[in-house]
Amino acid sequence: MKVLLLADPSSAHTIKWANSLNEKGLEVFIFGLSKYEPDQYNDNIQIESLKTPDKIKAKLDGNFLKIMYIAALPKLKRIVNSYKPDILHAHYVASYGVIGALTGFRPFLVSVWGIDILTFPNNSFIHKAVVKFALKGADKVLATSEYLATETKKYTNQNIQVTPFGIDTETFSSNSLNSCEKDEIIIGTVKSLERKYGIEYLIEAFSIVNKKYPEKNLKLILVGGGSLEKKFRQMIHNLGIDDSAFITGQIPYNQVVGYHNKFSIAVYVSTVESFGVSVLESSACEKPVIVSSVGGLPEVVEDGITGIIVEPRNVNATAKAIEKLVLDSSLRKQYGKEGREMVKRKYHWDNNLNGMIEIYNNILTKNL
């Protein structure tokens, strides 16, 4: 089976889907617009990318970026005609979904990822029309969570099939060699330092607990970079927790699992979230998790079993949840073990991968 993926080749999710499909015997071609690291892909995966530099992309507003996608359409059509895929699958409806629909190729699938449905259509009636157009052109629409599927239904009459980003539980597993030292408790998160991820609420909550229990040797590690990194560093300084709170900056994806294993408690208190891959990665590493009751996050945490769910934007509730786990090491261990079992049961990568291949096969046999 030949699959042409329209997706950001620099995305960890694209890399994971492409390599895994290829390892299952599918022939994979990726068309994208971003720079990427070739050595992150299997050797026999073909990639065609315009490789737009990040600095140029950052200077362009959303409208110009969309024009870039449309300008790429003739090249994409030539690739479709020469490669002759069995399946055309676009990841992210507001960009790759649009040019995929414009090719007129069938069968065509669209996977919605998050902000392409949660925020993009709200910008104007034109943005909403763009989303509806891309979804209408698809033979099948996929979403990463039940929450995102429900939101997508606002723009299409199609049935939405949920295809989660599964977790490789062999890679993401508890590793005592990377685990935190016994004399410190590390609270951590793996997220871009952007407003929607609620990092400021985590910093404030940590500061409260840290000052209340100085003898616990608490540490906060924010794993990731982003546009608010400078602001958060200043916030840490203003709160007087420079010796306890640290920001790693952007790191390669292959280093993420090591940080998950350093954590004693993982916290994800986003204000907008379509799913929760990082939460599941933490759970797979047997870490107790604290999440906000936003979007798809409650789907990936069993409250009081694998972690604690708190109200979004609620510093005190987040601090109380952190405090509860800081004071109870046996509860941390219990939540962590239950979390890994939940991931293996509901979000194992092989099951999700086989489910996607089954969708492809059903479309090719017209059994939608």
Short mmCIF file of C-alpha atoms in Angstrom, two decimals:
data_model
loop_
_atom_site.label_atom_id
_atom_site.label_comp_id
_atom_site.label_asym_id
_atom_site.label_seq_id
_atom_site.Cartn_x
_atom_site.Cartn_y
_atom_site.Cartn_z
CA MET A 1 0.00 0.00 0.00
CA LYS A 2 1.32 3.45 -0.96
CA VAL A 3 0.44 6.30 1.40
CA LEU A 4 1.12 9.96 0.69
CA LEU A 5 1.12 11.92 3.94
CA LEU A 6 0.57 15.68 3.87
CA ALA A 7 2.07 16.77 7.16
CA ASP A 8 4.73 18.78 8.94
CA PRO A 9 7.87 16.63 8.51
CA SER A 10 9.48 18.21 11.59
CA SER A 11 6.66 17.08 13.90
CA ALA A 12 7.40 14.22 16.30
CA HIS A 13 3.92 12.88 15.56
CA THR A 14 4.57 12.82 11.79
CA ILE A 15 7.91 11.08 12.33
CA LYS A 16 6.29 8.46 14.53
CA TRP A 17 3.36 7.74 12.19
CA ALA A 18 5.54 7.63 9.07
CA ASN A 19 8.25 5.36 10.47
CA SER A 20 5.75 3.02 12.09
CA LEU A 21 3.58 2.69 8.98
CA ASN A 22 6.72 2.03 6.97
CA GLU A 23 7.86 -0.65 9.41
CA LYS A 24 4.49 -2.34 8.95
CA GLY A 25 5.27 -2.72 5.26
CA LEU A 26 3.55 0.37 3.84
CA GLU A 27 5.31 2.57 1.30
CA VAL A 28 5.32 6.12 2.68
CA PHE A 29 5.85 9.48 0.97
CA ILE A 30 5.67 12.76 2.93
CA PHE A 31 4.91 16.17 1.44
CA GLY A 32 5.42 19.15 3.74
CA LEU A 33 6.56 22.73 4.03
CA SER A 34 8.92 22.68 7.01
CA LYS A 35 12.58 21.97 7.57
CA TYR A 36 13.28 18.56 9.08
CA GLU A 37 16.10 16.25 10.13
CA PRO A 38 16.42 13.43 7.53
CA ASP A 39 18.11 11.07 9.97
CA GLN A 40 14.91 10.92 12.04
CA TYR A 41 13.20 8.97 9.26
CA ASN A 42 13.65 5.45 7.93
CA ASP A 43 15.89 5.41 4.86
CA ASN A 44 13.20 4.23 2.44
CA ILE A 45 10.70 6.98 3.26
CA GLN A 46 10.51 9.61 0.53
CA ILE A 47 10.13 13.23 1.65
CA GLU A 48 9.47 16.34 -0.41
CA SER A 49 9.50 19.57 1.57
CA LEU A 50 9.77 23.22 0.62
CA LYS A 51 11.83 23.59 3.81
CA THR A 52 10.62 27.09 4.64
CA PRO A 53 13.04 28.47 7.25
CA ASP A 54 11.52 28.99 10.69
CA LYS A 55 12.67 32.62 10.76
CA ILE A 56 10.72 33.36 7.58
CA LYS A 57 7.64 31.50 8.80
CA ALA A 58 7.75 33.43 12.06
CA LYS A 59 7.69 36.75 10.19
CA LEU A 60 4.66 35.80 8.13
CA ASP A 61 1.18 36.18 9.52
CA GLY A 62 -1.38 33.40 9.19
CA ASN A 63 -2.81 34.67 5.91
CA PHE A 64 0.57 34.64 4.16
CA LEU A 65 1.29 31.18 5.50
CA LYS A 66 -1.96 29.92 3.99
CA ILE A 67 -0.96 31.47 0.66
CA MET A 68 2.28 29.49 0.87
CA TYR A 69 0.27 26.28 1.22
CA ILE A 70 -1.84 27.13 -1.81
CA ALA A 71 1.28 28.03 -3.80
CA ALA A 72 2.57 24.53 -3.09
CA LEU A 73 -0.49 22.95 -4.73
CA PRO A 74 0.94 22.58 -8.29
CA LYS A 75 3.98 20.75 -6.95
CA LEU A 76 1.77 18.50 -4.82
CA LYS A 77 -0.39 17.64 -7.83
CA ARG A 78 2.71 16.65 -9.80
CA ILE A 79 3.78 14.37 -6.95
CA VAL A 80 0.33 12.80 -6.78
CA ASN A 81 0.40 12.13 -10.52
CA SER A 82 3.88 10.61 -10.48
CA TYR A 83 3.75 8.74 -7.16
CA LYS A 84 0.21 7.41 -7.67
CA PRO A 85 -0.62 6.79 -4.00
CA ASP A 86 -3.35 4.45 -2.84
CA ILE A 87 -4.19 6.80 0.05
CA LEU A 88 -3.80 10.57 0.48
CA HIS A 89 -3.81 11.45 4.19
CA ALA A 90 -3.57 15.04 5.43
CA HIS A 91 -2.65 15.80 9.02
CA TYR A 92 -3.98 19.20 10.22
CA VAL A 93 -7.12 20.39 8.51
CA ALA A 94 -6.48 24.14 8.21
CA SER A 95 -3.43 23.80 5.97
CA TYR A 96 -2.56 20.36 4.63
CA GLY A 97 -6.23 19.41 4.68
CA VAL A 98 -7.06 22.28 2.35
CA ILE A 99 -4.41 21.54 -0.27
CA GLY A 100 -5.23 17.85 -0.02
CA ALA A 101 -8.87 18.57 -0.82
CA LEU A 102 -7.81 20.84 -3.68
CA THR A 103 -5.92 18.02 -5.40
CA GLY A 104 -9.23 16.25 -5.98
CA PHE A 105 -7.54 12.91 -5.25
CA ARG A 106 -9.55 10.09 -3.72
CA PRO A 107 -9.48 8.36 -1.31
CA PHE A 108 -8.57 11.32 0.89
CA LEU A 109 -8.39 11.33 4.69
CA VAL A 110 -8.02 14.25 7.08
CA SER A 111 -6.77 14.03 10.66
CA VAL A 112 -7.59 17.00 12.88
CA TRP A 113 -4.98 17.70 15.54
CA GLY A 114 -6.23 20.45 17.84
CA ILE A 115 -6.01 24.18 17.25
CA ASP A 116 -6.96 23.65 13.60
CA ILE A 117 -10.44 22.90 15.00
CA LEU A 118 -10.42 24.51 18.45
CA THR A 119 -9.24 28.02 17.52
CA PHE A 120 -8.64 28.47 13.76
CA PRO A 121 -12.34 28.46 12.70
CA ASN A 122 -13.14 31.11 15.31
CA ASN A 123 -10.96 33.73 13.64
CA SER A 124 -13.53 34.67 10.99
CA PHE A 125 -16.27 33.27 8.78
CA ILE A 126 -13.61 32.73 6.10
CA HIS A 127 -11.55 30.56 8.44
CA LYS A 128 -14.66 28.57 9.28
CA ALA A 129 -15.43 28.14 5.58
CA VAL A 130 -11.88 26.89 4.95
CA VAL A 131 -12.27 24.19 7.61
CA LYS A 132 -15.67 23.13 6.27
CA PHE A 133 -14.25 22.93 2.74
CA ALA A 134 -11.37 20.66 3.76
CA LEU A 135 -13.63 18.38 5.80
CA LYS A 136 -16.21 18.17 3.03
CA GLY A 137 -13.53 17.01 0.60
CA ALA A 138 -12.49 14.10 2.81
CA ASP A 139 -13.70 10.52 2.52
CA LYS A 140 -12.86 10.01 6.18
CA VAL A 141 -12.26 12.43 9.07
CA LEU A 142 -10.16 11.35 12.04
CA ALA A 143 -9.61 12.99 15.45
CA THR A 144 -7.17 12.27 18.25
CA SER A 145 -9.74 12.37 21.08
CA GLU A 146 -13.46 12.10 21.77
CA TYR A 147 -13.44 15.76 22.77
CA LEU A 148 -11.85 16.81 19.48
CA ALA A 149 -14.26 14.60 17.54
CA THR A 150 -17.19 16.38 19.20
CA GLU A 151 -15.75 19.78 18.34
CA THR A 152 -15.13 18.71 14.73
CA LYS A 153 -18.79 17.74 14.35
CA LYS A 154 -19.61 21.45 14.43
CA TYR A 155 -18.19 21.73 10.91
CA THR A 156 -19.18 18.48 9.21
CA ASN A 157 -21.97 15.92 9.11
CA GLN A 158 -19.48 13.08 8.74
CA ASN A 159 -18.94 10.47 11.41
CA ILE A 160 -15.62 11.17 13.09
CA GLN A 161 -13.40 8.24 14.00
CA VAL A 162 -11.09 8.62 17.01
CA THR A 163 -7.45 7.64 16.37
CA PRO A 164 -5.36 8.56 19.44
CA PHE A 165 -1.66 9.25 19.39
CA GLY A 166 -0.67 5.99 21.06
CA ILE A 167 2.34 5.44 23.29
CA ASP A 168 5.30 3.14 22.69
CA THR A 169 5.33 1.52 26.12
CA GLU A 170 8.72 -0.08 25.52
CA THR A 171 10.36 3.31 25.00
CA PHE A 172 8.25 5.06 27.61
CA SER A 173 8.68 2.94 30.71
CA SER A 174 9.99 3.35 34.22
CA ASN A 175 13.78 3.50 34.33
CA SER A 176 15.36 3.60 37.77
CA LEU A 177 18.65 4.80 36.27
CA ASN A 178 17.01 8.06 35.20
CA SER A 179 14.68 8.41 38.15
CA CYS A 180 15.06 11.30 40.55
CA GLU A 181 17.32 11.12 43.59
CA LYS A 182 15.73 9.85 46.78
CA ASP A 183 16.38 13.12 48.65
CA GLU A 184 14.41 15.32 46.24
CA ILE A 185 10.94 15.42 44.73
CA ILE A 186 10.79 16.69 41.17
CA ILE A 187 7.62 18.22 39.77
CA GLY A 188 7.80 18.50 36.01
CA THR A 189 6.02 19.11 32.74
CA VAL A 190 6.92 18.54 29.10
CA LYS A 191 5.25 21.32 27.14
CA SER A 192 6.04 24.24 24.86
CA LEU A 193 6.25 27.44 26.86
CA GLU A 194 3.12 28.99 25.37
CA ARG A 195 0.13 30.64 27.02
CA LYS A 196 -2.37 27.85 26.30
CA TYR A 197 -0.43 25.34 28.40
CA GLY A 198 -0.98 27.14 31.71
CA ILE A 199 2.68 27.10 32.70
CA GLU A 200 2.29 30.21 34.86
CA TYR A 201 -0.27 28.44 37.05
CA LEU A 202 2.12 25.55 37.57
CA ILE A 203 4.97 27.89 38.51
CA GLU A 204 2.79 29.73 41.05
CA ALA A 205 1.43 26.49 42.51
CA PHE A 206 4.93 25.06 42.83
CA SER A 207 6.11 28.22 44.59
CA ILE A 208 3.33 27.87 47.18
CA VAL A 209 4.16 24.24 47.98
CA ASN A 210 7.90 24.81 47.88
CA LYS A 211 7.71 27.60 50.46
CA LYS A 212 5.38 25.55 52.67
CA TYR A 213 7.67 22.49 52.70
CA PRO A 214 11.28 23.70 52.40
CA GLU A 215 12.50 20.47 54.01
CA LYS A 216 11.11 18.38 51.12
CA ASN A 217 13.80 19.57 48.68
CA LEU A 218 11.29 20.19 45.89
CA LYS A 219 12.37 20.94 42.33
CA LEU A 220 10.43 22.14 39.28
CA ILE A 221 11.61 21.26 35.77
CA LEU A 222 9.90 22.82 32.75
CA VAL A 223 10.96 20.79 29.74
CA GLY A 224 10.58 22.75 26.52
CA GLY A 225 11.09 26.11 24.90
CA GLY A 226 8.74 28.69 23.47
CA SER A 227 7.81 32.32 23.05
CA LEU A 228 7.19 32.83 26.80
CA GLU A 229 10.46 31.38 28.02
CA LYS A 230 11.90 34.77 28.97
CA LYS A 231 8.69 35.71 30.79
CA PHE A 232 8.66 32.49 32.79
CA ARG A 233 12.33 32.84 33.72
CA GLN A 234 11.55 36.30 35.07
CA MET A 235 8.52 34.94 36.92
CA ILE A 236 10.68 32.28 38.56
CA HIS A 237 13.15 34.98 39.61
CA ASN A 238 10.43 37.26 40.98
CA LEU A 239 9.03 34.41 43.08
CA GLY A 240 12.47 33.74 44.52
CA ILE A 241 12.66 30.13 43.37
CA ASP A 242 15.70 30.36 41.07
CA ASP A 243 17.44 27.59 43.03
CA SER A 244 14.43 25.26 42.74
CA ALA A 245 12.86 25.86 39.31
CA PHE A 246 14.57 25.20 35.99
CA ILE A 247 13.77 25.56 32.28
CA THR A 248 15.56 23.23 29.87
CA GLY A 249 14.75 25.06 26.65
CA GLN A 250 13.81 23.06 23.56
CA ILE A 251 15.21 19.52 23.57
CA PRO A 252 15.31 16.68 20.99
CA TYR A 253 12.36 14.32 21.26
CA ASN A 254 14.61 11.36 22.01
CA GLN A 255 15.56 13.04 25.31
CA VAL A 256 11.96 13.44 26.49
CA VAL A 257 11.65 9.98 28.05
CA GLY A 258 14.67 10.68 30.26
CA TYR A 259 12.97 13.72 31.73
CA HIS A 260 9.71 11.85 32.29
CA ASN A 261 11.71 9.39 34.35
CA LYS A 262 13.32 12.16 36.40
CA PHE A 263 9.91 13.40 37.50
CA SER A 264 8.26 12.38 40.76
CA ILE A 265 5.02 14.14 39.75
CA ALA A 266 3.97 15.30 36.26
CA VAL A 267 1.68 18.33 35.94
CA TYR A 268 -0.27 19.45 32.86
CA VAL A 269 -2.68 22.30 33.64
CA SER A 270 -3.39 23.58 30.13
CA THR A 271 -6.17 26.04 29.35
CA VAL A 272 -6.56 24.55 25.85
CA GLU A 273 -5.73 20.93 25.03
CA SER A 274 -7.05 18.60 22.35
CA PHE A 275 -5.64 15.36 23.76
CA GLY A 276 -2.68 14.79 26.09
CA VAL A 277 0.20 12.80 24.61
CA SER A 278 2.70 14.05 27.18
CA VAL A 279 0.35 13.03 29.98
CA LEU A 280 0.21 9.49 28.62
CA GLU A 281 3.99 9.42 28.23
CA SER A 282 4.32 10.35 31.91
CA SER A 283 1.79 7.70 32.91
CA ALA A 284 3.61 5.09 30.81
CA CYS A 285 6.73 5.91 32.84
CA GLU A 286 4.72 5.21 36.00
CA LYS A 287 4.46 8.83 37.10
CA PRO A 288 1.38 10.23 38.88
CA VAL A 289 -0.19 13.04 36.88
CA ILE A 290 -2.10 16.21 37.67
CA VAL A 291 -4.16 17.68 34.81
CA SER A 292 -6.74 20.40 34.29
CA SER A 293 -10.32 19.55 33.36
CA VAL A 294 -9.88 20.94 29.86
CA GLY A 295 -10.48 19.48 26.41
CA GLY A 296 -9.20 15.94 26.00
CA LEU A 297 -7.15 15.82 29.23
CA PRO A 298 -9.87 14.16 31.36
CA GLU A 299 -9.96 11.34 28.77
CA VAL A 300 -6.39 10.31 29.55
CA VAL A 301 -6.54 10.49 33.36
CA GLU A 302 -8.70 8.41 35.68
CA ASP A 303 -9.30 10.82 38.55
CA GLY A 304 -8.22 9.32 41.87
CA ILE A 305 -6.78 6.27 40.12
CA THR A 306 -3.99 7.40 37.79
CA GLY A 307 -3.85 11.03 38.89
CA ILE A 308 -5.75 14.12 39.96
CA ILE A 309 -7.95 16.39 37.83
CA VAL A 310 -8.16 20.06 38.87
CA GLU A 311 -9.99 23.14 37.63
CA PRO A 312 -8.12 25.11 34.95
CA ARG A 313 -6.50 28.43 35.92
CA ASN A 314 -6.81 27.47 39.60
CA VAL A 315 -3.47 27.93 41.32
CA ASN A 316 -4.71 26.87 44.76
CA ALA A 317 -6.31 23.66 43.47
CA THR A 318 -3.12 22.82 41.59
CA ALA A 319 -1.02 23.53 44.68
CA LYS A 320 -3.24 21.30 46.83
CA ALA A 321 -2.95 18.46 44.33
CA ILE A 322 0.84 18.80 44.24
CA GLU A 323 0.93 18.94 48.05
CA LYS A 324 -1.16 15.78 48.34
CA LEU A 325 1.26 13.82 46.18
CA VAL A 326 4.37 15.36 47.73
CA LEU A 327 3.25 14.15 51.15
CA ASP A 328 2.28 10.62 50.09
CA SER A 329 4.98 8.60 48.33
CA SER A 330 2.85 5.43 48.34
CA LEU A 331 0.05 7.28 46.53
CA ARG A 332 2.54 8.52 43.95
CA LYS A 333 3.65 4.96 43.33
CA GLN A 334 0.06 3.66 43.21
CA TYR A 335 -1.10 6.29 40.70
CA GLY A 336 1.99 5.64 38.59
CA LYS A 337 1.46 1.90 38.36
CA GLU A 338 -2.24 2.31 37.59
CA GLY A 339 -1.36 4.90 34.96
CA ARG A 340 0.95 2.56 33.08
CA GLU A 341 -1.66 -0.19 33.09
CA MET A 342 -4.24 2.27 31.74
CA VAL A 343 -1.91 3.32 28.91
CA LYS A 344 -1.19 -0.30 27.97
CA ARG A 345 -4.89 -1.08 28.00
CA LYS A 346 -6.25 1.92 26.09
CA TYR A 347 -3.40 3.74 24.31
CA HIS A 348 -0.81 1.15 23.31
CA TRP A 349 0.92 2.35 20.15
CA ASP A 350 0.69 -0.96 18.28
CA ASN A 351 -3.08 -1.06 18.75
CA ASN A 352 -3.47 2.51 17.50
CA LEU A 353 -1.16 1.84 14.56
CA ASN A 354 -3.01 -1.30 13.53
CA GLY A 355 -6.25 0.63 13.84
CA MET A 356 -5.01 3.22 11.35
CA ILE A 357 -3.95 0.54 8.87
CA GLU A 358 -7.39 -1.05 9.24
CA ILE A 359 -8.96 2.31 8.38
CA TYR A 360 -6.80 2.50 5.24
CA ASN A 361 -7.79 -1.02 4.20
CA ASN A 362 -11.48 -0.34 4.80
CA ILE A 363 -11.37 2.79 2.67
CA LEU A 364 -9.67 0.96 -0.17
CA THR A 365 -12.36 -1.71 -0.05
CA LYS A 366 -15.05 1.03 0.25
CA ASN A 367 -16.04 -0.29 3.67
CA LEU A 368 -16.04 3.18 5.22
#
